[in-house]
Coordinates of C-alpha atoms in Angstrom, one line a residue:
X15 CA 0.0 0.0 0.0
X16 CA 2.9 2.3 0.6
X17 CA 3.5 2.5 -3.1
X18 CA 5.7 5.5 -4.0
X19 CA 6.5 6.3 -0.3
X20 CA 9.5 4.7 1.6
X21 CA 8.6 2.8 4.7
X22 CA 10.8 5.0 6.8
X23 CA 9.0 8.1 5.5
X24 CA 5.6 6.6 6.3
X25 CA 6.7 5.6 9.8
X26 CA 8.1 9.2 10.4
X27 CA 4.7 10.7 9.3
X28 CA 2.8 8.1 11.4
X29 CA 4.9 8.9 14.5
X30 CA 4.3 12.6 14.1
X31 CA 0.5 12.2 13.6
X32 CA -1.0 11.3 16.9
X33 CA -4.3 9.6 16.1
X34 CA -6.1 11.3 19.0
X35 CA -5.1 14.7 17.8
X36 CA -5.9 13.9 14.2
X37 CA -9.4 12.4 14.8
X38 CA -10.1 15.0 17.4
X39 CA -9.7 17.7 14.8
X40 CA -12.6 16.1 12.9
X41 CA -15.0 14.8 15.6
X42 CA -15.3 15.6 19.4
X43 CA -13.6 12.8 21.4
X44 CA -14.3 12.0 25.1
X45 CA -12.0 9.9 27.3
X46 CA -13.4 6.5 28.4
X47 CA -10.8 4.7 30.4
X48 CA -7.7 4.1 28.4
X49 CA -9.5 4.9 25.1
X50 CA -11.4 7.8 23.6
X51 CA -14.9 7.5 22.2
X52 CA -17.2 9.5 19.9
X53 CA -20.3 9.2 17.7
X54 CA -19.0 7.4 14.6
X55 CA -18.4 9.7 11.6
X56 CA -19.0 6.8 9.2
X57 CA -22.6 5.9 10.1
X58 CA -25.5 7.3 12.0
X59 CA -25.8 6.4 15.7
X60 CA -27.3 7.8 18.9
X61 CA -24.7 6.4 21.4
X62 CA -21.0 6.4 20.8
X63 CA -19.5 3.1 19.6
X64 CA -16.4 4.7 17.8
X65 CA -13.2 4.0 19.8
X66 CA -9.7 5.5 19.5
X67 CA -6.9 3.6 21.1
X68 CA -4.0 6.0 21.8
X69 CA -1.6 3.2 22.8
X70 CA -2.1 1.2 19.6
X71 CA -2.7 4.3 17.5
X72 CA -5.8 2.7 15.9
X73 CA -9.5 3.4 15.7
X74 CA -12.4 1.0 15.5
X75 CA -16.2 1.4 15.5
X76 CA -18.2 -1.4 17.1
X77 CA -21.3 -0.3 15.2
X78 CA -20.2 -0.3 11.6
X79 CA -16.9 -2.3 12.2
X80 CA -14.8 0.2 10.3
X81 CA -11.3 0.5 11.6
X82 CA -7.6 1.3 10.8
X83 CA -4.8 3.6 11.5
X84 CA -4.4 7.4 11.2
X85 CA -3.8 7.1 7.4
X86 CA -7.0 5.0 7.0
X87 CA -9.1 7.5 9.0
X88 CA -8.0 10.5 6.9
X89 CA -8.4 8.4 3.7
X90 CA -12.0 7.3 4.6
X91 CA -13.2 10.5 6.2
X92 CA -12.0 12.7 3.4
X93 CA -12.7 10.1 0.7
X94 CA -9.1 10.3 -0.6
X95 CA -6.8 7.8 -2.1
X96 CA -3.9 6.6 0.1
X97 CA -1.1 8.8 -1.4
X98 CA -3.2 11.9 -0.9
X99 CA -4.0 11.0 2.7
X100 CA -0.2 10.6 3.3
X101 CA 0.4 13.9 1.6
X102 CA -2.1 15.7 3.8
X103 CA -0.7 14.2 7.0
X104 CA 2.8 15.0 5.9
X105 CA 1.9 18.6 5.2
X106 CA 0.2 18.9 8.6
X107 CA 3.3 17.5 10.4
X108 CA 5.6 19.6 8.1
X109 CA 7.5 16.5 7.1
X110 CA 8.9 16.4 3.5
X111 CA 7.9 13.3 1.5
X112 CA 10.7 11.0 0.5
X113 CA 9.8 9.0 -2.5
X114 CA 11.2 5.6 -3.2
X115 CA 13.9 5.7 -5.9
X116 CA 11.9 3.8 -8.5
X117 CA 12.3 5.3 -12.0
X118 CA 9.1 3.8 -13.3
X119 CA 7.0 5.2 -10.4
X120 CA 8.6 8.6 -10.7
X121 CA 8.0 8.7 -14.4
X122 CA 4.3 7.7 -14.0
X123 CA 3.8 10.3 -11.2
X124 CA 5.4 13.0 -13.3
X125 CA 3.2 12.1 -16.3
X126 CA 0.1 12.3 -14.1
X127 CA 1.2 15.6 -12.6
X128 CA 1.7 17.0 -16.2
X129 CA -1.7 15.8 -17.3
X130 CA -3.4 17.3 -14.3
X131 CA -1.7 20.6 -15.0
X132 CA -2.8 20.6 -18.6
X133 CA -6.4 19.8 -17.7
X134 CA -6.5 22.6 -15.1
X135 CA -5.0 25.1 -17.7
X136 CA -7.4 24.1 -20.5
X137 CA -10.3 24.3 -18.0
X138 CA -9.4 27.9 -17.3
X139 CA -9.0 28.6 -21.1
X140 CA -12.5 27.3 -21.8
X141 CA -14.0 29.2 -18.9
X142 CA -12.7 32.4 -20.3
X143 CA -14.0 31.5 -23.8
X144 CA -17.5 30.9 -22.3
X145 CA -17.5 34.1 -20.3
X146 CA -16.0 36.6 -22.7
X147 CA -15.2 35.5 -26.2
X148 CA -17.2 35.3 -29.4
X149 CA -16.5 31.6 -29.7
X150 CA -18.5 31.1 -26.5
X151 CA -21.7 32.8 -27.7
X152 CA -23.5 29.6 -28.8
X153 CA -22.8 28.0 -25.4
X154 CA -24.0 31.1 -23.6
X155 CA -27.2 31.1 -25.5
X156 CA -27.7 27.4 -24.8
X157 CA -27.1 27.8 -21.1
X158 CA -29.6 30.8 -21.0
X159 CA -32.2 28.7 -22.8
X160 CA -31.7 25.8 -20.4
X161 CA -31.9 28.1 -17.4
X162 CA -28.5 27.4 -16.0
X163 CA -27.5 30.2 -13.6
X164 CA -24.3 32.1 -13.5
X165 CA -23.6 30.6 -10.1
X166 CA -23.9 27.1 -11.4
X167 CA -21.6 27.9 -14.3
X168 CA -19.0 29.2 -11.9
X169 CA -19.4 26.4 -9.4
X170 CA -19.1 23.6 -12.0
X171 CA -16.5 25.5 -14.0
X172 CA -18.4 25.2 -17.3
X173 CA -16.6 26.3 -20.4
X174 CA -16.8 26.5 -24.2
X175 CA -14.5 24.9 -26.8
X176 CA -14.5 27.2 -29.9
X177 CA -15.7 25.8 -33.3
X178 CA -12.2 25.3 -34.8
X179 CA -9.9 22.4 -35.7
X180 CA -6.8 23.9 -34.2
X181 CA -7.8 26.1 -31.2
X182 CA -6.5 23.6 -28.6
X183 CA -3.5 22.7 -30.7
X184 CA -2.5 26.4 -31.0
X185 CA -3.2 27.0 -27.3
X186 CA -0.9 24.0 -26.3
X187 CA 1.9 25.4 -28.5
X188 CA 1.5 28.8 -26.9
X189 CA 1.9 27.1 -23.5
X190 CA 5.0 25.2 -24.7
X191 CA 3.3 21.8 -24.1
X192 CA 4.5 19.0 -26.4
X193 CA 1.7 17.9 -28.7
X194 CA 2.2 14.2 -28.1
X195 CA 1.7 14.9 -24.3
X196 CA -1.5 16.9 -25.0
X197 CA -2.7 13.9 -27.1
X198 CA -2.1 11.6 -24.1
X199 CA -4.3 14.0 -22.2
X200 CA -7.1 13.2 -24.7
X201 CA -7.5 16.8 -25.8
X202 CA -6.2 16.5 -29.4
X203 CA -5.9 13.7 -32.0
X204 CA -3.2 12.8 -34.4
X205 CA -4.1 12.8 -38.1
X206 CA -3.1 9.4 -39.4
X207 CA -0.3 9.4 -41.9
X208 CA 0.8 12.9 -41.1
X209 CA 2.6 14.9 -38.4
X210 CA -0.5 17.0 -37.9
X211 CA -2.8 17.2 -34.9
X212 CA -6.4 18.5 -34.5
X213 CA -8.8 19.3 -31.6
X214 CA -11.0 16.6 -30.1
X215 CA -13.5 19.1 -28.7
X216 CA -14.9 21.6 -31.2
X217 CA -17.9 23.9 -30.9
X218 CA -19.1 22.3 -27.6
X219 CA -20.2 23.2 -24.2
X220 CA -17.6 21.8 -21.9
X221 CA -18.3 20.0 -18.6
X222 CA -15.1 19.4 -16.6
X223 CA -15.1 16.0 -14.9
X224 CA -13.3 16.0 -11.6
X225 CA -12.0 13.3 -9.3
X226 CA -13.3 13.2 -5.7
X227 CA -10.6 15.7 -4.7
X228 CA -11.9 18.2 -7.2
X229 CA -9.0 17.9 -9.7
X230 CA -10.1 18.0 -13.4
X231 CA -9.3 14.7 -15.0
X232 CA -11.5 14.7 -18.1
X233 CA -14.2 16.4 -20.0
X234 CA -17.7 15.9 -21.5
X235 CA -18.5 18.1 -24.4
X236 CA -22.1 18.8 -25.6
X237 CA -22.7 19.7 -29.2
X238 CA -24.2 23.1 -29.8
X239 CA -24.7 23.0 -33.6
X240 CA -24.4 20.4 -36.3
X241 CA -26.3 17.8 -38.3
X242 CA -28.0 14.7 -36.9
X243 CA -24.9 12.6 -37.5
X244 CA -22.9 14.7 -35.0
X245 CA -22.5 12.9 -31.6
X246 CA -24.5 14.7 -29.0
X247 CA -21.7 14.2 -26.4
X248 CA -18.0 13.6 -26.9
X249 CA -16.1 12.4 -23.8
X250 CA -12.5 12.3 -22.9
X251 CA -10.9 8.9 -23.7
X252 CA -9.3 6.7 -21.0
X253 CA -6.0 8.3 -19.8
X254 CA -3.6 7.7 -17.0
X255 CA -5.7 10.1 -14.8
X256 CA -9.2 9.3 -16.2
X257 CA -11.0 5.9 -16.0
X258 CA -14.6 6.3 -17.1
X259 CA -16.0 3.4 -15.0
X260 CA -14.5 4.8 -11.8
X261 CA -15.5 8.5 -12.0
X262 CA -18.8 10.2 -11.0
X263 CA -19.6 13.7 -12.2
X264 CA -20.2 15.9 -9.2
X265 CA -18.8 13.5 -6.5
X266 CA -16.2 16.1 -5.4
X267 CA -19.0 18.5 -4.5
X268 CA -21.6 16.0 -3.1
X269 CA -19.6 13.6 -1.0
X270 CA -20.3 15.3 2.3
X271 CA -24.0 15.5 1.5
X272 CA -23.9 11.7 0.6
X273 CA -22.5 10.9 4.0
X274 CA -25.0 13.1 5.8
X275 CA -28.0 11.6 3.9
X276 CA -26.7 8.0 3.8
X277 CA -28.4 7.9 0.4
X278 CA -27.2 8.7 -3.1
X279 CA -29.5 9.9 -6.0
X280 CA -28.0 8.6 -9.2
X281 CA -29.1 10.6 -12.3
X282 CA -28.1 10.3 -15.9
X283 CA -26.5 13.6 -17.1
X284 CA -24.5 16.5 -16.0
X285 CA -27.3 19.0 -16.4
X286 CA -29.6 16.8 -14.3
X287 CA -27.0 16.8 -11.5
X288 CA -26.4 20.6 -11.7
X289 CA -30.2 21.3 -11.5
X290 CA -30.5 19.0 -8.5
X291 CA -27.5 20.5 -6.8
X292 CA -28.6 24.1 -7.3
X293 CA -32.1 23.2 -6.1
X294 CA -30.7 22.1 -2.8
X295 CA -30.7 18.4 -3.4
X296 CA -27.0 17.8 -3.1
X297 CA -26.7 14.1 -2.3
X298 CA -26.5 13.4 -6.1
X299 CA -24.0 11.9 -8.5
X300 CA -24.0 11.0 -12.2
X301 CA -22.0 8.3 -14.0
X302 CA -20.5 9.2 -17.4
X303 CA -23.5 8.2 -19.5
X304 CA -26.0 5.5 -18.4
X305 CA -23.4 2.7 -18.0
X306 CA -23.3 1.9 -14.2
X307 CA -20.3 -0.3 -13.3
X308 CA -19.2 -2.5 -10.3
X309 CA -16.6 0.2 -9.6
X310 CA -19.3 2.8 -9.4
X311 CA -21.2 0.7 -6.9
X312 CA -18.1 0.2 -4.8
X313 CA -17.4 3.9 -4.7
X314 CA -21.0 4.7 -3.6
X315 CA -20.8 2.1 -0.8
X316 CA -18.0 4.1 0.7
X317 CA -20.5 6.9 1.4
X318 CA -24.0 5.5 1.6
X319 CA -26.1 2.4 2.2
X320 CA -29.0 3.3 -0.2
X321 CA -29.1 4.4 -3.8
X322 CA -32.1 6.0 -5.6
X323 CA -31.9 5.6 -9.3
X324 CA -33.3 8.6 -11.2
X325 CA -32.6 8.0 -14.8
X326 CA -34.6 9.5 -17.7
X327 CA -38.2 8.4 -18.4
X328 CA -37.4 7.0 -21.9
X329 CA -36.7 3.4 -22.6
X330 CA -32.9 3.8 -22.6
X331 CA -32.9 5.4 -19.1
X332 CA -35.3 2.7 -17.7
X333 CA -33.2 -0.1 -19.2
X334 CA -30.1 1.5 -17.6
X335 CA -31.8 1.4 -14.2
X336 CA -32.5 -2.4 -14.6
X337 CA -28.9 -3.1 -15.7
X338 CA -27.6 -1.4 -12.6
X339 CA -29.2 -3.9 -10.2
X340 CA -26.5 -6.6 -10.2
X341 CA -23.6 -4.2 -9.3
X342 CA -25.7 -2.5 -6.6
X343 CA -26.8 -5.7 -4.9
X344 CA -23.3 -7.1 -5.1
X345 CA -22.1 -4.1 -3.1
X346 CA -24.7 -4.5 -0.4
X347 CA -26.7 -1.3 -1.3
X348 CA -30.4 -0.9 -0.9
X349 CA -32.0 0.2 -4.2
X350 CA -35.0 2.3 -5.0
X351 CA -36.1 3.8 -8.3
X352 CA -37.7 7.2 -8.8
X353 CA -39.6 7.5 -12.0
X354 CA -39.9 10.9 -13.7
X355 CA -43.2 11.7 -15.3
X356 CA -43.0 11.6 -19.1
X357 CA -41.5 13.4 -20.9
X358 CA -39.3 14.8 -18.1
X359 CA -35.8 14.2 -17.0
X360 CA -34.7 15.5 -13.5
X361 CA -33.5 18.8 -15.1
X362 CA -36.7 19.6 -16.9
X363 CA -38.8 18.4 -14.0
X364 CA -37.1 20.7 -11.6
X365 CA -37.3 23.6 -14.0
X366 CA -41.1 23.0 -14.4
X367 CA -42.1 22.0 -10.9
X368 CA -39.3 23.1 -8.5
X369 CA -36.9 21.4 -6.1
X370 CA -39.5 20.5 -3.4
X371 CA -41.6 18.6 -6.0
X372 CA -38.5 16.7 -7.1
X373 CA -37.8 15.9 -3.4
X374 CA -41.3 14.4 -3.1
X375 CA -40.6 12.2 -6.2
X376 CA -37.4 10.9 -4.5
X377 CA -39.2 10.3 -1.2
X378 CA -41.9 8.3 -3.0
X379 CA -39.3 6.2 -5.0
X380 CA -40.3 2.6 -5.0
X381 CA -38.1 -0.3 -3.9
X382 CA -36.4 -1.7 -7.0
X383 CA -38.5 -5.0 -7.2
X384 CA -41.8 -3.1 -6.9
X385 CA -40.7 -0.8 -9.7
X386 CA -39.5 -3.8 -11.8
X387 CA -42.7 -5.7 -11.3
X388 CA -44.8 -2.7 -12.3
X389 CA -42.6 -2.2 -15.4
X390 CA -42.8 -5.8 -16.4
X391 CA -46.5 -5.9 -16.1
X392 CA -46.8 -2.7 -18.1
X393 CA -44.5 -4.0 -21.0
X394 CA -45.9 -7.5 -21.2
X395 CA -49.5 -8.6 -21.9
X396 CA -50.2 -10.4 -18.6
X397 CA -53.5 -11.8 -19.8
X398 CA -51.6 -14.2 -22.1
X399 CA -49.5 -17.2 -21.2
X400 CA -46.5 -15.7 -23.0
X401 CA -46.8 -12.4 -21.0
X402 CA -47.2 -14.2 -17.7
X403 CA -44.2 -16.4 -18.4
X404 CA -42.1 -13.4 -19.3
X405 CA -43.0 -11.7 -16.0
X406 CA -42.3 -14.8 -14.0
X407 CA -39.0 -15.5 -15.6
X408 CA -37.7 -11.9 -15.2
X409 CA -38.9 -11.5 -11.6
X410 CA -37.4 -14.9 -10.6
X411 CA -34.0 -14.0 -12.1
X412 CA -34.0 -10.6 -10.4
X413 CA -35.1 -11.6 -6.9
X414 CA -32.8 -14.6 -6.7
X415 CA -29.8 -12.3 -7.1
X416 CA -30.5 -11.1 -3.6
X417 CA -30.1 -14.6 -2.2
X418 CA -32.6 -13.5 0.5
X419 CA -35.4 -16.0 1.2
X420 CA -37.7 -13.4 2.7
X421 CA -37.3 -11.1 -0.3
X422 CA -37.9 -14.0 -2.7
X423 CA -41.0 -15.1 -0.9
X424 CA -42.3 -11.6 -0.6
X425 CA -42.1 -11.0 -4.4
X426 CA -43.4 -14.4 -5.2
X427 CA -46.6 -13.3 -3.4
X428 CA -46.7 -9.9 -5.0
X429 CA -46.1 -11.4 -8.5
X430 CA -48.9 -13.9 -7.9
X431 CA -51.3 -11.1 -6.9
X432 CA -50.4 -9.1 -10.1
X433 CA -50.8 -12.1 -12.3
X434 CA -54.0 -13.4 -10.6
X435 CA -52.6 -16.8 -9.7
X436 CA -52.0 -18.8 -6.5
X437 CA -48.9 -17.7 -4.5
X438 CA -47.8 -21.4 -4.1
X439 CA -47.7 -21.8 -7.9
X440 CA -45.5 -18.8 -8.3
X441 CA -43.2 -20.0 -5.4
X442 CA -42.8 -23.3 -7.2
X443 CA -42.0 -21.6 -10.5
X444 CA -39.5 -19.2 -8.8
X445 CA -37.8 -22.3 -7.3
X446 CA -37.8 -24.1 -10.6
X447 CA -36.6 -21.1 -12.6
X448 CA -33.8 -20.4 -10.0
X449 CA -32.2 -23.7 -10.9
X450 CA -32.2 -22.9 -14.7
X451 CA -30.6 -19.5 -14.4
X452 CA -27.1 -19.4 -16.1
X453 CA -24.2 -19.6 -13.6
X454 CA -22.3 -16.4 -13.0
X455 CA -19.1 -16.1 -15.0
X456 CA -15.8 -16.9 -13.3
X457 CA -14.8 -13.2 -13.5
X458 CA -18.0 -12.2 -11.7
X459 CA -17.5 -14.9 -9.1
X460 CA -13.9 -13.7 -8.4
X461 CA -15.0 -10.1 -8.2
X462 CA -17.8 -10.9 -5.8
X463 CA -15.3 -13.0 -3.7
X464 CA -12.8 -10.2 -3.5
X465 CA -15.4 -7.6 -2.3
X466 CA -17.6 -9.7 0.0
X467 CA -16.9 -9.9 3.7
X468 CA -17.0 -13.4 5.2
X469 CA -20.5 -14.4 6.2
X470 CA -19.6 -15.3 9.8
X471 CA -17.2 -14.0 12.4
X472 CA -14.2 -15.9 13.7
X473 CA -14.9 -18.4 16.5
X474 CA -14.3 -17.2 20.0
X475 CA -11.0 -19.1 20.1
X476 CA -9.8 -17.5 16.8
X477 CA -10.8 -14.0 17.9
X478 CA -9.1 -14.5 21.3
X479 CA -5.9 -15.7 19.4
X480 CA -5.9 -12.4 17.4
X481 CA -6.2 -10.4 20.6
X482 CA -3.4 -12.2 22.3
X483 CA -1.1 -12.3 19.3
X484 CA -1.5 -8.6 18.3
X485 CA -1.2 -7.3 21.8
X486 CA 1.9 -9.2 22.8
X487 CA 4.8 -8.8 20.3
X488 CA 7.1 -10.9 22.5
X489 CA 4.9 -13.9 22.2
X490 CA 4.9 -14.0 18.4
X491 CA 8.0 -16.2 17.9
X492 CA 6.7 -18.8 20.3
X493 CA 3.3 -18.8 18.6
X494 CA 4.8 -19.1 15.1
X495 CA 6.7 -22.2 16.3
X496 CA 3.7 -23.9 18.0
X497 CA 0.6 -22.9 16.0
X498 CA -0.2 -23.8 12.4
X499 CA -2.3 -21.3 10.5
X500 CA -4.3 -24.1 8.9
X501 CA -5.9 -24.8 12.3
X502 CA -7.8 -21.5 11.9
X503 CA -11.0 -21.9 9.9
X504 CA -12.0 -18.2 9.4
X505 CA -10.2 -17.1 6.2
X506 CA -9.5 -13.5 7.3
X507 CA -8.3 -14.5 10.7
X508 CA -6.0 -17.1 9.2
X509 CA -4.6 -14.6 6.7
X510 CA -3.9 -12.0 9.5
X511 CA -2.0 -14.6 11.5
X512 CA 0.0 -15.7 8.5
X513 CA 0.9 -12.1 7.7
X514 CA 1.9 -11.4 11.3
X515 CA 4.1 -14.5 11.3
X516 CA 5.6 -13.4 7.9
X517 CA 6.4 -10.0 9.4
X518 CA 8.2 -11.7 12.3
X519 CA 10.1 -14.1 10.0
X520 CA 11.2 -11.4 7.5
X521 CA 11.9 -8.9 10.3
X522 CA 9.7 -6.3 8.7
X523 CA 7.5 -5.6 11.8
X524 CA 7.7 -2.0 12.9
X525 CA 4.4 -1.2 14.6
X526 CA 0.8 -2.3 14.7
X527 CA -0.2 0.9 12.7
X528 CA 2.1 0.0 9.9
X529 CA 0.8 -3.6 9.9
X530 CA -2.8 -2.4 9.7
X531 CA -2.0 -0.1 6.9
X532 CA -0.3 -2.9 4.9
X533 CA -3.3 -5.2 5.1
X534 CA -5.0 -5.4 1.7
X535 CA -8.6 -6.1 2.6
X536 CA -10.6 -3.5 4.6
X537 CA -12.3 -6.4 6.4
X538 CA -8.9 -7.6 7.7
X539 CA -8.1 -4.1 9.0
X540 CA -11.5 -3.8 10.7
X541 CA -11.0 -7.2 12.4
X542 CA -7.5 -6.3 13.7
X543 CA -8.6 -2.9 15.0
X544 CA -11.6 -4.5 16.8
X545 CA -9.4 -7.1 18.4
X546 CA -6.9 -4.5 19.7
X547 CA -9.3 -1.7 20.6
X548 CA -11.0 -3.4 23.6
X549 CA -9.3 -2.0 26.6
X550 CA -9.6 -4.8 29.2
X551 CA -6.3 -6.2 30.5
X552 CA -5.4 -9.8 29.7
X553 CA -4.0 -11.7 32.7
X554 CA -1.2 -14.2 32.1
X555 CA -1.3 -13.9 28.3
X556 CA 1.4 -16.6 27.7
X557 CA -0.7 -19.3 29.4
X558 CA -3.8 -18.1 27.7
X559 CA -2.1 -18.2 24.3
X560 CA -0.9 -21.8 25.0
X561 CA -4.5 -22.7 25.9
X562 CA -6.0 -21.2 22.8
X563 CA -3.3 -22.9 20.6
X564 CA -4.1 -26.2 22.2
X565 CA -7.9 -25.8 21.7
X566 CA -7.4 -24.8 18.0
X567 CA -5.1 -27.8 17.5
X568 CA -7.5 -30.2 19.1
X569 CA -10.4 -28.9 17.0
X570 CA -8.3 -29.4 13.8
X571 CA -7.4 -32.9 14.9
X572 CA -11.1 -33.7 15.6
X573 CA -11.9 -32.6 12.1
X574 CA -9.3 -35.0 10.8
X575 CA -10.6 -37.9 12.9
X576 CA -14.1 -37.2 11.6
X577 CA -12.9 -37.2 8.0
X578 CA -11.2 -40.6 8.6
X579 CA -14.5 -42.0 10.1
X580 CA -16.3 -40.9 7.0
X581 CA -13.7 -42.6 4.8
X582 CA -14.0 -45.8 6.8
X583 CA -17.8 -45.9 6.2
X584 CA -17.4 -45.8 2.4
X585 CA -18.3 -49.0 0.6
X586 CA -15.5 -51.0 -1.1
X587 CA -12.9 -50.4 1.7
X588 CA -10.6 -53.4 2.3
X589 CA -9.8 -54.6 5.8
X590 CA -6.2 -53.4 5.3
X591 CA -7.4 -49.9 4.4
X592 CA -9.8 -49.8 7.4
X593 CA -6.9 -50.9 9.7
X594 CA -4.7 -48.1 8.3
X595 CA -7.5 -45.6 9.1
X596 CA -7.9 -46.9 12.7
X597 CA -4.1 -46.6 13.2
X598 CA -4.3 -43.0 11.9
X599 CA -7.2 -42.2 14.2
X600 CA -5.3 -43.5 17.2
X601 CA -2.3 -41.5 16.3
X602 CA -4.4 -38.3 16.1
X603 CA -6.0 -39.1 19.4
X604 CA -2.6 -39.5 21.0
X605 CA -1.6 -36.2 19.5
X606 CA -4.6 -34.5 21.2
X607 CA -3.4 -35.8 24.6
X608 CA -0.1 -33.9 24.2
X609 CA -0.1 -30.6 26.0
X610 CA 1.2 -27.4 24.5
X611 CA 3.5 -25.8 27.1
X612 CA 3.4 -22.1 27.4
X613 CA 6.5 -20.0 26.8
X614 CA 8.8 -19.7 29.8
X615 CA 9.5 -16.3 31.3

């Protein structure tokens, strides 16, 4: 995770950034014994479950289970990437950043810095064009016609690209930017077979696309004049600083409102979002176009637990809402759908009826499956066998993606009511259709596995092992010599133990904070911080650790004995094979009787 930063530099910044001081600058902390507590800034609660451990320099919330070190807190609270969180803490501590001497990383960072600079400069150029130049007149007229205020233009930094093939090319030359670099930024194109370049954006209203820190990383340009063959919107291509599937328009301005509302309104276009935002509805984001990706869902899950889809009322917009379901469910987000009255989109509806009326539409938004059932019944002739089968098949496929028995049964009943048939018949069809659904692709399965937290917590013994191991550095060598990680069933707990042993073996252990920061999965960080945050003292940890290791070993041996018993019961076993199994069982039982002695001293 350290990436471009040296480990020594990270440790220096961590040591200078007392976690109580840092978190206390964001939320009011109160002392509670050895720890500090507060209302959690990451979820709504009425009594404090957010704990800060000054000794371990970690935080953990026992309500939402989020935890980590000082870098994690700043990263999550400010919705930054890790390098930017490090930069902010370094600036606060007045510690210069020392980058690893990696030429490839330095080159990549330098390229990104150059591209960010070019995007900022061209944004300012296009803002001036829109405000003052003749080349921005069409854009000014369009914005006036759409009722976009001067305040909105300023806030969202709208601009105008003149109707010329070489305006950006000439601008880049005047700024002494190399044209191949400006091409990498996605602003100009190379004419094939020549050494000439020409502008990507011509005669368009320009919407800067910002990352969640407010830095311009791309553009969306709306056509202002042209024939029907001209694309309505032209967007920046993928670049080292712009990945379409991982960017929301407006997130840099709405992220605090998202956290406060715990709900995100997802609309389709930039003007929709601007209208919502200027009408006071600020918990709103817009993907680039209607394509909603798994990355988009994961980003939203950082801020909210519910999404309200508010796409256009036309068929394309409604189809986009349906396609979004898989990614949203996979990220654990609740989903509702707000339907705009035809022929409106959010922008035109707010212009016609006002912000309060739009808020009412959002508040009345249906749960996704109610919306989907209504849509299916409206687009299929349910009085015919063909129509009923279409509704049944589509609803079965959708609700089974939740893997929730209550939801499946609830919508089996609702579907039966709409189709005028018996609920038991629909339940039976849902069950039958569930077994005929195509299996998810391997790629989807791997993606779900990576993002999903384990369904159950570690056993009491496994959790106690984590507490003892992480709180007693001097006992780690003994534990590594006497405990096998395969005795641990919970995958995250096992991986934490393996990584703690590896840090001991490779002599890379520096502090618990550094260990937490290097853990890849957020669920692992949360489990570690929960284990070390509880303040109660542990008497005689060496003896307790030996007891836990022995119990985990014996449980593992019991599983092996049970497996052998199962083998012995299989038909076709020879007497010699059964005798070998009996000998193996006796050997395992003898191993169980051997005590594990605690470390001495």
